[in-house]
CSV table of C-alpha atoms and ligand atoms in Angstrom, one decimal:
chain,number,residue,atom,x,y,z
A,27,MET,CA,123.0,84.0,4.6
A,28,PHE,CA,121.9,83.0,0.8
A,29,PHE,CA,118.7,81.5,0.4
A,30,ASN,CA,120.1,80.0,-3.0
A,31,PRO,CA,124.0,80.1,-2.5
A,32,GLU,CA,124.6,78.8,-6.0
A,33,ILE,CA,122.7,81.3,-8.1
A,34,GLU,CA,123.4,84.3,-5.8
A,35,THR,CA,127.2,83.8,-6.3
A,36,LEU,CA,127.1,82.3,-10.0
A,37,PRO,CA,130.3,83.7,-11.7
A,38,LEU,CA,129.1,86.3,-14.4
A,39,ASP,CA,130.1,84.2,-17.5
A,40,LYS,CA,127.8,81.3,-16.3
A,41,LEU,CA,124.9,84.2,-15.5
A,42,ARG,CA,125.2,85.3,-18.9
A,43,LYS,CA,125.0,81.8,-20.4
A,44,LEU,CA,122.0,81.3,-18.3
A,45,GLN,CA,120.1,84.5,-19.5
A,46,SER,CA,121.3,83.9,-23.0
A,47,GLN,CA,119.2,80.7,-23.0
A,48,ARG,CA,116.5,82.4,-21.2
A,49,LEU,CA,116.0,85.3,-23.2
A,50,HIS,CA,115.9,82.8,-26.2
A,51,TRP,CA,113.4,80.9,-24.8
A,52,LEU,CA,111.3,84.1,-24.0
A,53,VAL,CA,111.4,85.7,-27.4
A,54,ASN,CA,110.2,82.5,-29.0
A,55,TYR,CA,107.6,81.8,-25.9
A,56,MET,CA,106.2,85.6,-26.5
A,57,TYR,CA,106.1,85.1,-30.3
A,58,GLN,CA,103.8,82.2,-30.1
A,59,LYS,CA,101.6,83.3,-27.0
A,60,ILE,CA,101.2,86.9,-27.5
A,61,PRO,CA,99.7,88.5,-30.5
A,62,PHE,CA,100.8,91.7,-29.4
A,63,TYR,CA,104.6,90.8,-29.3
A,64,LYS,CA,104.2,88.8,-32.7
A,65,GLN,CA,103.0,91.7,-34.5
A,66,LEU,CA,105.6,93.8,-33.0
A,67,PHE,CA,108.5,91.1,-33.9
A,68,ASP,CA,106.9,90.9,-37.3
A,69,GLU,CA,106.6,94.6,-37.8
A,70,LYS,CA,110.0,95.1,-37.1
A,71,GLY,CA,111.8,92.1,-38.8
A,72,ILE,CA,112.7,90.5,-35.5
A,73,GLU,CA,113.6,86.6,-36.1
A,74,PRO,CA,113.0,85.1,-32.8
A,75,LYS,CA,115.1,82.2,-33.4
A,76,SER,CA,117.9,84.3,-34.2
A,77,ILE,CA,118.0,85.6,-30.6
A,78,ASN,CA,120.7,83.9,-28.8
A,79,ASP,CA,122.7,85.8,-26.8
A,80,ILE,CA,121.7,88.2,-23.7
A,81,GLN,CA,123.6,91.1,-25.8
A,82,ASP,CA,120.9,90.8,-28.7
A,83,ILE,CA,118.4,92.4,-26.3
A,84,ALA,CA,119.4,96.0,-27.2
A,85,GLN,CA,117.6,95.2,-30.7
A,86,LEU,CA,114.3,94.1,-29.2
A,87,PRO,CA,111.5,96.6,-28.7
A,88,PHE,CA,110.6,98.2,-25.4
A,89,THR,CA,107.3,97.6,-23.7
A,90,ARG,CA,105.6,100.5,-22.2
A,91,LYS,CA,103.0,101.4,-19.6
A,92,GLU,CA,100.6,102.6,-22.2
A,93,ASP,CA,100.9,99.1,-23.9
A,94,LEU,CA,99.9,97.4,-20.7
A,95,ARG,CA,96.9,99.8,-20.5
A,96,ASN,CA,95.4,99.1,-23.9
A,97,HIS,CA,95.7,95.5,-23.5
A,98,TYR,CA,93.7,95.9,-20.2
A,99,PRO,CA,93.0,93.5,-18.4
A,100,PHE,CA,94.3,90.5,-19.8
A,101,GLY,CA,95.4,90.9,-23.5
A,102,LEU,CA,99.1,90.4,-22.6
A,103,PHE,CA,98.8,87.3,-20.8
A,104,ALA,CA,100.5,84.4,-22.4
A,105,VAL,CA,98.3,81.6,-20.8
A,106,PRO,CA,94.5,81.1,-21.0
A,107,ARG,CA,92.7,82.0,-17.7
A,108,GLU,CA,92.5,78.6,-16.6
A,109,GLU,CA,96.2,78.1,-16.1
A,110,LEU,CA,96.4,81.3,-13.8
A,111,ALA,CA,97.0,80.9,-10.2
A,112,ARG,CA,96.7,84.7,-9.3
A,113,ILE,CA,95.9,87.9,-10.5
A,114,HIS,CA,97.6,91.1,-8.9
A,115,ALA,CA,97.6,94.9,-10.0
A,116,SER,CA,99.8,97.8,-9.8
A,117,SER,CA,98.8,100.3,-7.1
A,118,GLY,CA,97.8,102.8,-9.6
A,119,THR,CA,99.9,105.8,-8.3
A,120,THR,CA,100.0,107.5,-11.9
A,121,GLY,CA,96.6,106.1,-13.4
A,122,LYS,CA,94.4,103.2,-13.9
A,123,PRO,CA,95.9,99.9,-12.7
A,124,THR,CA,97.7,97.4,-15.0
A,125,VAL,CA,96.4,94.0,-14.6
A,126,VAL,CA,99.4,91.1,-13.9
A,127,GLY,CA,98.9,87.4,-13.9
A,128,TYR,CA,100.9,84.4,-12.5
A,129,THR,CA,100.9,80.8,-13.2
A,130,LYS,CA,101.9,78.0,-10.2
A,131,LYS,CA,105.5,78.3,-11.5
A,132,ASP,CA,105.2,82.4,-11.4
A,133,LEU,CA,104.6,82.1,-7.7
A,134,GLN,CA,107.2,79.8,-7.0
A,135,ILE,CA,109.5,82.6,-8.5
A,136,PHE,CA,107.9,85.1,-6.6
A,137,GLY,CA,108.5,82.9,-3.3
A,138,GLU,CA,112.2,82.5,-4.3
A,139,VAL,CA,113.3,86.1,-5.1
A,140,ASN,CA,111.7,87.3,-1.7
A,141,ALA,CA,113.2,84.4,0.3
A,142,ARG,CA,116.5,85.6,-1.2
A,143,SER,CA,115.7,89.3,-0.4
A,144,LEU,CA,114.7,88.3,3.2
A,145,ALA,CA,117.8,86.4,3.8
A,146,ALA,CA,119.9,89.0,2.5
A,147,ALA,CA,118.0,91.5,4.8
A,148,GLY,CA,119.0,89.7,7.7
A,149,ALA,CA,116.1,87.4,7.9
A,150,ARG,CA,116.2,83.6,9.0
A,151,PRO,CA,114.1,80.8,8.9
A,152,GLY,CA,112.5,80.2,12.1
A,153,MET,CA,112.2,84.2,12.4
A,154,MET,CA,108.8,85.9,12.8
A,155,LEU,CA,108.0,88.6,10.1
A,156,HIS,CA,105.4,91.4,10.7
A,157,ASN,CA,104.2,92.1,7.3
A,158,ALA,CA,102.8,95.7,7.1
A,159,TYR,CA,102.8,95.8,3.3
A,160,GLY,CA,99.2,96.1,2.2
A,161,TYR,CA,97.3,92.8,1.2
A,162,GLY,CA,95.3,92.6,-1.6
A,163,LEU,CA,95.4,93.7,-5.4
A,164,PHE,CA,98.7,95.7,-4.5
A,165,THR,CA,101.8,93.0,-4.6
A,166,GLY,CA,103.7,94.1,-1.5
A,167,GLY,CA,101.5,92.1,1.1
A,168,LEU,CA,101.5,88.7,-0.6
A,169,GLY,CA,104.7,89.0,-2.0
A,170,MET,CA,106.8,89.5,1.0
A,171,HIS,CA,104.5,86.8,2.5
A,172,ILE,CA,105.0,84.0,0.0
A,173,GLY,CA,109.0,85.1,0.4
A,174,ALA,CA,108.9,84.6,3.9
A,175,GLU,CA,107.1,81.3,3.8
A,176,THR,CA,109.6,80.2,1.2
A,177,LEU,CA,112.5,81.0,3.8
A,178,GLY,CA,110.7,79.1,6.4
A,179,MET,CA,109.8,82.2,8.6
A,180,SER,CA,106.2,82.6,10.4
A,181,VAL,CA,104.2,85.5,9.1
A,182,ILE,CA,102.0,87.9,10.7
A,183,PRO,CA,100.0,89.1,8.0
A,184,VAL,CA,99.2,92.6,9.6
A,185,SER,CA,98.7,94.5,6.3
A,186,GLY,CA,98.9,98.3,6.1
A,187,GLY,CA,97.2,100.9,8.4
A,188,MET,CA,95.5,100.5,12.1
A,189,THR,CA,98.7,101.9,13.8
A,190,ASP,CA,97.4,100.9,17.2
A,191,ARG,CA,97.1,97.3,16.3
A,192,GLN,CA,100.5,97.1,14.7
A,193,LEU,CA,102.1,98.8,17.8
A,194,MET,CA,99.9,95.9,20.2
A,195,ILE,CA,101.4,93.1,17.9
A,196,LEU,CA,104.9,94.4,17.8
A,197,GLN,CA,104.9,94.7,21.5
A,198,ASP,CA,102.9,91.2,22.3
A,199,PHE,CA,104.1,88.9,19.3
A,200,GLN,CA,107.7,89.9,19.3
A,201,PRO,CA,108.3,89.7,15.8
A,202,ASP,CA,111.9,89.8,14.4
A,203,VAL,CA,111.7,91.4,11.1
A,204,ILE,CA,109.2,94.2,9.8
A,205,CYS,CA,108.5,95.1,5.9
A,206,CYS,CA,106.7,97.9,5.1
A,207,THR,CA,107.2,101.5,3.2
A,208,PRO,CA,110.0,103.6,4.6
A,209,SER,CA,107.6,106.4,5.3
A,210,TYR,CA,105.3,103.8,7.5
A,211,ALA,CA,108.5,102.5,9.4
A,212,GLN,CA,109.0,106.4,10.1
A,213,ARG,CA,105.3,106.9,11.6
A,214,LEU,CA,105.5,103.4,13.6
A,215,ALA,CA,108.8,104.6,15.0
A,216,GLU,CA,107.4,107.9,16.1
A,217,GLU,CA,104.1,106.2,17.6
A,218,ILE,CA,106.6,104.1,19.6
A,219,GLY,CA,108.4,107.1,20.9
A,220,ASN,CA,105.1,109.4,21.6
A,221,ARG,CA,103.7,106.6,23.6
A,222,GLY,CA,106.6,105.9,25.7
A,223,ILE,CA,107.2,102.4,24.5
A,224,ASP,CA,110.6,100.8,25.8
A,225,LEU,CA,112.4,99.6,22.5
A,226,GLU,CA,114.1,97.0,24.8
A,227,SER,CA,110.9,95.4,25.4
A,228,LEU,CA,110.8,94.9,21.4
A,229,ARG,CA,112.6,92.0,19.7
A,230,LEU,CA,112.7,93.7,16.2
A,231,LYS,CA,116.2,93.4,14.5
A,232,TYR,CA,115.7,94.2,10.8
A,233,GLY,CA,113.3,96.4,8.8
A,234,VAL,CA,112.8,95.3,4.9
A,235,LEU,CA,111.6,98.9,3.5
A,236,GLY,CA,110.7,99.7,-0.1
A,237,ALA,CA,107.8,100.4,-2.6
A,238,GLU,CA,108.7,104.2,-2.5
A,239,PRO,CA,112.0,106.2,-2.9
A,240,TRP,CA,114.0,106.9,0.5
A,241,THR,CA,117.2,107.9,0.9
A,242,GLU,CA,119.9,107.8,4.0
A,243,ALA,CA,118.0,110.3,5.5
A,244,ILE,CA,115.1,108.1,6.4
A,245,ARG,CA,117.4,105.1,7.0
A,246,VAL,CA,119.2,107.2,9.4
A,247,ASP,CA,115.8,108.1,11.1
A,248,VAL,CA,114.2,104.6,11.1
A,249,GLN,CA,117.3,102.7,12.4
A,250,ASN,CA,118.0,105.0,15.2
A,251,ARG,CA,114.3,105.1,16.4
A,252,LEU,CA,113.5,101.6,16.0
A,253,LYS,CA,117.0,100.1,16.9
A,254,ILE,CA,116.9,98.1,13.5
A,255,LYS,CA,119.2,97.5,10.6
A,256,ALA,CA,117.0,98.8,7.6
A,257,SER,CA,117.6,97.7,4.0
A,258,ASN,CA,116.1,98.5,0.6
A,259,ILE,CA,113.7,96.0,-1.1
A,260,TYR,CA,112.6,97.2,-4.6
A,261,GLY,CA,110.0,95.9,-7.2
A,262,LEU,CA,107.0,96.6,-9.3
A,263,SER,CA,104.1,94.5,-10.2
A,264,GLU,CA,104.7,94.6,-14.1
A,265,ILE,CA,107.7,92.6,-13.4
A,266,ILE,CA,106.4,90.3,-10.5
A,267,GLY,CA,106.1,92.7,-7.1
A,268,PRO,CA,108.9,93.1,-4.4
A,269,GLY,CA,111.8,91.1,-4.6
A,270,VAL,CA,113.0,92.6,-7.9
A,271,SER,CA,116.1,93.6,-6.0
A,272,GLN,CA,117.1,93.8,-2.3
A,273,GLU,CA,119.9,95.6,-0.8
A,274,ALA,CA,122.2,93.0,1.5
A,275,VAL,CA,122.0,93.9,5.1
A,276,GLU,CA,125.9,94.1,5.7
A,277,GLU,CA,126.2,96.3,2.7
A,278,ARG,CA,123.9,99.1,3.1
A,279,GLY,CA,124.1,102.0,1.0
A,280,THR,CA,126.1,100.4,-1.7
A,281,GLY,CA,123.1,99.4,-3.9
A,282,SER,CA,120.8,96.9,-4.1
A,283,HIS,CA,121.5,93.2,-5.9
A,284,VAL,CA,118.8,92.7,-8.9
A,285,TRP,CA,118.0,88.8,-9.1
A,286,GLU,CA,119.1,88.9,-13.0
A,287,ASP,CA,118.8,85.4,-13.4
A,288,HIS,CA,115.0,86.2,-13.3
A,289,PHE,CA,114.7,90.2,-14.2
A,290,PHE,CA,117.4,91.3,-16.7
A,291,PRO,CA,117.9,95.1,-16.0
A,292,GLU,CA,119.3,97.9,-18.1
A,293,VAL,CA,119.4,101.6,-17.8
A,294,VAL,CA,118.8,103.4,-20.9
A,295,ASP,CA,118.8,107.1,-22.0
A,296,PRO,CA,115.4,108.4,-21.4
A,297,ASP,CA,115.5,110.2,-24.7
A,298,THR,CA,116.9,107.9,-27.2
A,299,GLY,CA,116.5,104.6,-25.3
A,300,ASP,CA,119.9,103.6,-25.9
A,301,PRO,CA,121.4,101.5,-23.4
A,302,LEU,CA,124.0,103.4,-20.9
A,303,PRO,CA,127.2,101.7,-19.3
A,304,GLU,CA,127.5,100.8,-15.8
A,305,GLY,CA,127.7,103.9,-13.4
A,306,LYS,CA,125.4,106.2,-15.7
A,307,GLU,CA,121.9,106.9,-14.4
A,308,GLY,CA,118.9,106.9,-16.8
A,309,VAL,CA,115.5,104.8,-16.7
A,310,LEU,CA,115.6,101.3,-15.5
A,311,VAL,CA,114.3,98.6,-18.0
A,312,PHE,CA,113.7,95.1,-17.1
A,313,THR,CA,112.9,91.9,-19.0
A,314,THR,CA,111.3,89.0,-17.0
A,315,LEU,CA,113.5,86.0,-18.3
A,316,THR,CA,111.5,83.2,-16.6
A,317,LYS,CA,107.7,84.3,-16.3
A,318,GLU,CA,105.1,82.4,-17.6
A,319,ALA,CA,101.6,83.9,-17.2
A,320,PHE,CA,102.8,88.1,-18.0
A,321,PRO,CA,106.4,88.0,-19.1
A,322,VAL,CA,107.3,91.2,-20.6
A,323,LEU,CA,110.2,92.6,-22.6
A,324,ARG,CA,112.4,95.6,-22.0
A,325,TYR,CA,109.7,97.0,-19.8
A,326,TRP,CA,110.4,100.9,-19.3
A,327,THR,CA,109.8,101.3,-15.7
A,328,ASN,CA,110.4,104.8,-15.8
A,329,ASP,CA,112.5,104.7,-12.4
A,330,ILE,CA,115.8,106.6,-12.3
A,331,CYS,CA,118.8,105.0,-11.4
A,332,SER,CA,122.2,103.4,-12.4
A,333,LEU,CA,123.6,100.1,-12.2
A,334,ASN,CA,127.1,98.8,-11.0
A,335,TYR,CA,128.8,95.6,-10.6
A,336,ASP,CA,130.4,95.3,-7.1
A,337,SER,CA,133.6,92.8,-7.0
A,338,ASN,CA,133.7,93.2,-3.1
A,339,SER,CA,130.3,91.5,-2.5
A,340,GLN,CA,129.8,88.0,-2.6
A,341,ARG,CA,126.7,88.2,-4.2
A,342,THR,CA,127.8,88.2,-8.4
A,343,HIS,CA,124.6,89.9,-9.2
A,344,ILE,CA,124.3,93.8,-10.5
A,345,LYS,CA,123.6,96.2,-8.0
A,346,MET,CA,120.9,99.1,-8.5
A,347,SER,CA,121.5,102.3,-7.0
A,348,ALA,CA,118.8,104.0,-4.9
A,349,ILE,CA,115.8,105.1,-6.9
A,350,LYS,CA,116.2,108.8,-7.4
A,351,GLY,CA,112.3,108.8,-8.4
A,352,ARG,CA,110.2,108.1,-11.5
A,353,ALA,CA,110.7,110.2,-14.4
A,354,ASP,CA,107.3,111.3,-14.2
A,355,ASP,CA,107.5,112.7,-10.7
A,356,MET,CA,110.7,115.1,-11.9
A,357,LEU,CA,109.8,118.4,-11.0
A,358,ILE,CA,111.1,121.1,-13.5
A,359,ILE,CA,111.0,124.6,-11.7
A,360,ARG,CA,112.3,127.2,-13.8
A,361,GLY,CA,114.3,125.3,-15.8
A,362,VAL,CA,115.9,123.1,-13.2
A,363,ASN,CA,115.2,119.5,-13.0
A,364,LEU,CA,115.0,117.7,-9.3
A,365,PHE,CA,113.7,114.8,-7.2
A,366,HIS,CA,112.2,114.9,-3.8
A,367,THR,CA,115.0,112.9,-3.1
A,368,GLN,CA,117.8,115.1,-3.7
A,369,VAL,CA,116.0,117.9,-1.5
A,370,GLU,CA,115.6,114.8,1.4
A,371,GLU,CA,119.5,114.5,1.1
A,372,LEU,CA,119.9,117.7,1.9
A,373,ILE,CA,117.6,117.8,4.9
A,374,GLN,CA,119.7,115.0,6.4
A,375,GLU,CA,122.9,117.3,6.2
A,376,ILE,CA,121.2,119.6,8.5
A,377,PRO,CA,121.0,117.8,12.3
A,378,GLU,CA,118.0,120.2,13.5
A,379,LEU,CA,116.1,119.0,10.5
A,380,ALA,CA,113.7,116.0,10.6
A,381,ALA,CA,113.0,113.6,7.7
A,382,HIS,CA,109.5,114.7,7.3
A,383,TYR,CA,108.9,117.2,4.7
A,384,GLN,CA,106.8,118.2,1.6
A,385,LEU,CA,107.3,119.6,-1.5
A,386,ILE,CA,105.0,122.0,-3.0
A,387,VAL,CA,104.5,123.1,-6.5
A,388,SER,CA,102.4,125.9,-7.6
A,389,ARG,CA,102.2,128.3,-10.7
A,390,GLU,CA,102.3,132.0,-10.3
A,391,LYS,CA,101.5,133.6,-13.7
A,392,THR,CA,103.6,131.4,-16.1
A,393,MET,CA,106.4,130.3,-13.5
A,394,ASP,CA,106.4,127.3,-11.6
A,395,THR,CA,107.4,127.6,-7.9
A,396,LEU,CA,108.6,125.3,-5.4
A,397,GLU,CA,107.9,125.4,-1.7
A,398,VAL,CA,109.6,123.3,0.9
A,399,LYS,CA,108.0,122.6,4.4
A,400,VAL,CA,110.5,120.8,6.6
A,401,GLU,CA,109.7,119.6,10.4
A,402,LEU,CA,112.4,120.4,13.2
A,403,GLU,CA,113.8,117.5,14.9
A,404,PRO,CA,111.4,117.0,17.8
A,405,ASN,CA,114.1,117.4,20.7
A,406,VAL,CA,115.0,121.0,19.0
A,407,GLN,CA,113.9,124.2,21.1
A,408,GLU,CA,111.6,125.9,18.9
A,409,SER,CA,112.1,129.7,18.2
A,410,SER,CA,111.3,131.7,15.2
A,411,ASP,CA,115.1,132.9,15.1
A,412,LEU,CA,116.1,129.5,14.8
A,413,LYS,CA,113.3,128.6,12.0
A,414,LEU,CA,114.4,131.5,10.0
A,415,GLN,CA,118.2,130.9,10.2
A,416,LEU,CA,117.6,127.2,9.4
A,417,GLY,CA,115.3,128.0,6.6
A,418,ASN,CA,117.8,130.0,4.9
A,419,HIS,CA,120.2,127.7,5.4
A,420,LEU,CA,118.4,124.9,3.3
A,421,MET,CA,117.0,127.6,0.8
A,422,LYS,CA,120.9,128.3,0.0
A,423,LYS,CA,122.1,124.7,0.2
A,424,MET,CA,119.3,123.8,-2.4
A,425,LYS,CA,120.4,126.8,-4.6
A,426,ASP,CA,124.1,125.4,-4.3
A,427,ASN,CA,123.5,121.7,-4.8
A,428,ILE,CA,120.5,121.6,-6.9
A,429,GLY,CA,120.6,124.7,-8.7
A,430,VAL,CA,116.8,125.7,-7.6
A,431,SER,CA,115.2,128.5,-5.6
A,432,ALA,CA,112.8,127.7,-3.3
A,433,ARG,CA,111.1,129.0,-0.6
A,434,VAL,CA,111.4,127.1,2.4
A,435,GLU,CA,109.3,126.8,5.6
A,436,ILE,CA,110.2,125.4,8.8
A,437,LEU,CA,107.5,123.7,10.9
A,438,GLY,CA,107.2,122.4,14.5
A,439,HIS,CA,107.0,118.8,14.9
A,440,ALA,CA,103.8,116.7,13.7
A,441,SER,CA,103.1,119.2,11.5
A,442,ILE,CA,103.2,117.4,8.1
A,443,PRO,CA,101.0,114.1,7.4
A,444,ARG,CA,102.6,110.8,8.0
A,445,SER,CA,102.0,107.7,6.2
A,446,GLU,CA,98.7,105.8,6.9
A,447,GLY,CA,100.4,102.7,5.9
A,448,GLY,CA,101.1,102.8,2.3
A,449,LYS,CA,103.0,104.8,0.1
A,450,LEU,CA,103.3,108.4,1.1
A,451,LYS,CA,103.0,111.5,-1.2
A,452,ARG,CA,105.7,113.9,-0.6
A,453,ILE,CA,105.0,116.1,-3.6
A,454,VAL,CA,101.8,118.4,-3.2
A,455,ASP,CA,101.2,119.6,-6.8
A,456,LYS,CA,98.8,122.7,-6.8
A,457,ARG,CA,98.9,123.2,-10.5
A,458,GLU,CA,96.5,120.2,-11.0
A,459,MET,CA,94.0,121.8,-8.4
B,502,LIG,P1,102.3,101.8,-9.2
B,502,LIG,O1,103.3,101.8,-10.1
B,502,LIG,O2,100.9,101.7,-9.4
B,502,LIG,O3,102.9,102.6,-7.6
B,502,LIG,P2,103.5,99.5,-7.9
B,502,LIG,O4,102.9,99.2,-6.5
B,502,LIG,O5,103.9,98.2,-9.1
B,502,LIG,O6,102.8,100.0,-8.5
B,502,LIG,O7,104.9,100.1,-7.5
B,502,LIG,C1,106.1,99.9,-8.4
B,502,LIG,C2,106.8,101.4,-8.0
B,502,LIG,O8,107.2,101.6,-6.9
B,502,LIG,C3,108.2,101.4,-9.0
B,502,LIG,O9,108.3,101.5,-10.2
B,502,LIG,C4,109.0,102.3,-8.2
B,502,LIG,O10,108.4,103.6,-8.6
B,502,LIG,C5,108.6,102.5,-6.6
B,502,LIG,N1,109.3,101.4,-5.7
B,502,LIG,C6,109.2,100.2,-5.6
B,502,LIG,N2,110.2,99.9,-4.4
B,502,LIG,C7,111.0,100.9,-4.4
B,502,LIG,C8,111.9,101.2,-3.9
B,502,LIG,N3,112.7,100.5,-3.0
B,502,LIG,N4,112.9,102.6,-4.0
B,502,LIG,C9,112.2,103.2,-4.7
B,502,LIG,N5,110.9,103.2,-5.5
B,502,LIG,C10,110.1,102.1,-5.0
């Protein structure tokens, strides 16, 4: 089901026209309203009136997290505080949070893109949403909330954590859809199993999971254990929050549609900033085409993925591949670059191993070393021989597929920390300790 069929299926030439008009509006608006952008454009000799085509975007400068931090908290807002309707902040995973603002119209857009996302994920008006994203400064909870209300669902604003209460609500209120981080969905699924709760007694059909990188390994785990269809939602507070892109439930595994009438995506070379063609992996960059309070131009997300149009899809908007990781989460182990999601994919290929793992990076003398800890599937009979054999198997796979030498330790069930409700840290960096 489409929430906004006309826009979601808009032919590409019309989409380009709309984006071009909106980019023209945006650069002129930024020039007038935000001294930082005025100065930047003047320095670079950019004449906002001459930006008339979405293709012109490649001439425009990037905005980086550092620019946001330098103008903390409200320095890049384009409206006076009286016109603000809401403030949020990034969760601060990589340092001091960045603060973002919304006008009433921005909140309408926030509702619209999340209504589209929920509908693409399988949700329908009249269904009930168990919203286990955190409520608060983090955009996840309130972003999904406004989307569900816009779609015409009822919302249970559970927020993250307090797993006992989550399980009670899942059983007693019978929600149809759940949204949370994939790692918290794993945790809930596991607790349901541990407590012998009959899945048939639940009504859950769909999961809308995001806010952290995840691969098919976790999708399989969560779908099997919860008997739901789980799709990916992506977003970041600097752009709006959740609902920047969404995977269609019937096209799971083929990428997430970026709602590009509002958020124009590019993938660029991490070193040169040059735009990369479709299918090439690089850093994802977004321009907000319609936002009023906190518009950003070519925001450098640091997230690594590729973009692709999918002519088999009814929705015309471009698809982004699952995020491999953030550029600053990339590990470099003796010259080999890797993301934890690459290890997660290999774990999935070994049926005895569970999608519960941790990567530990340490420094021995001047060398960085990697240790991978993975759990056995709970139904696998533990033995030290088996653990050794599986450990060697994964170690070899990592050497063959990623090119990295790592120590691998296979652990029994429930040895690795689970999500307490939000984003789970799967990398332990002992070099910083
Ligand atoms: P912070 O940057 O402090 O974590 P946010 O809460 O705004 O702040 O998080 C946005 C980031 O979360 C994205 O830039 C991305 O790295 C990650 N993220 C969000 N959704 C997904 C997703 N579906 N897949 C992978 N990563 C995601």
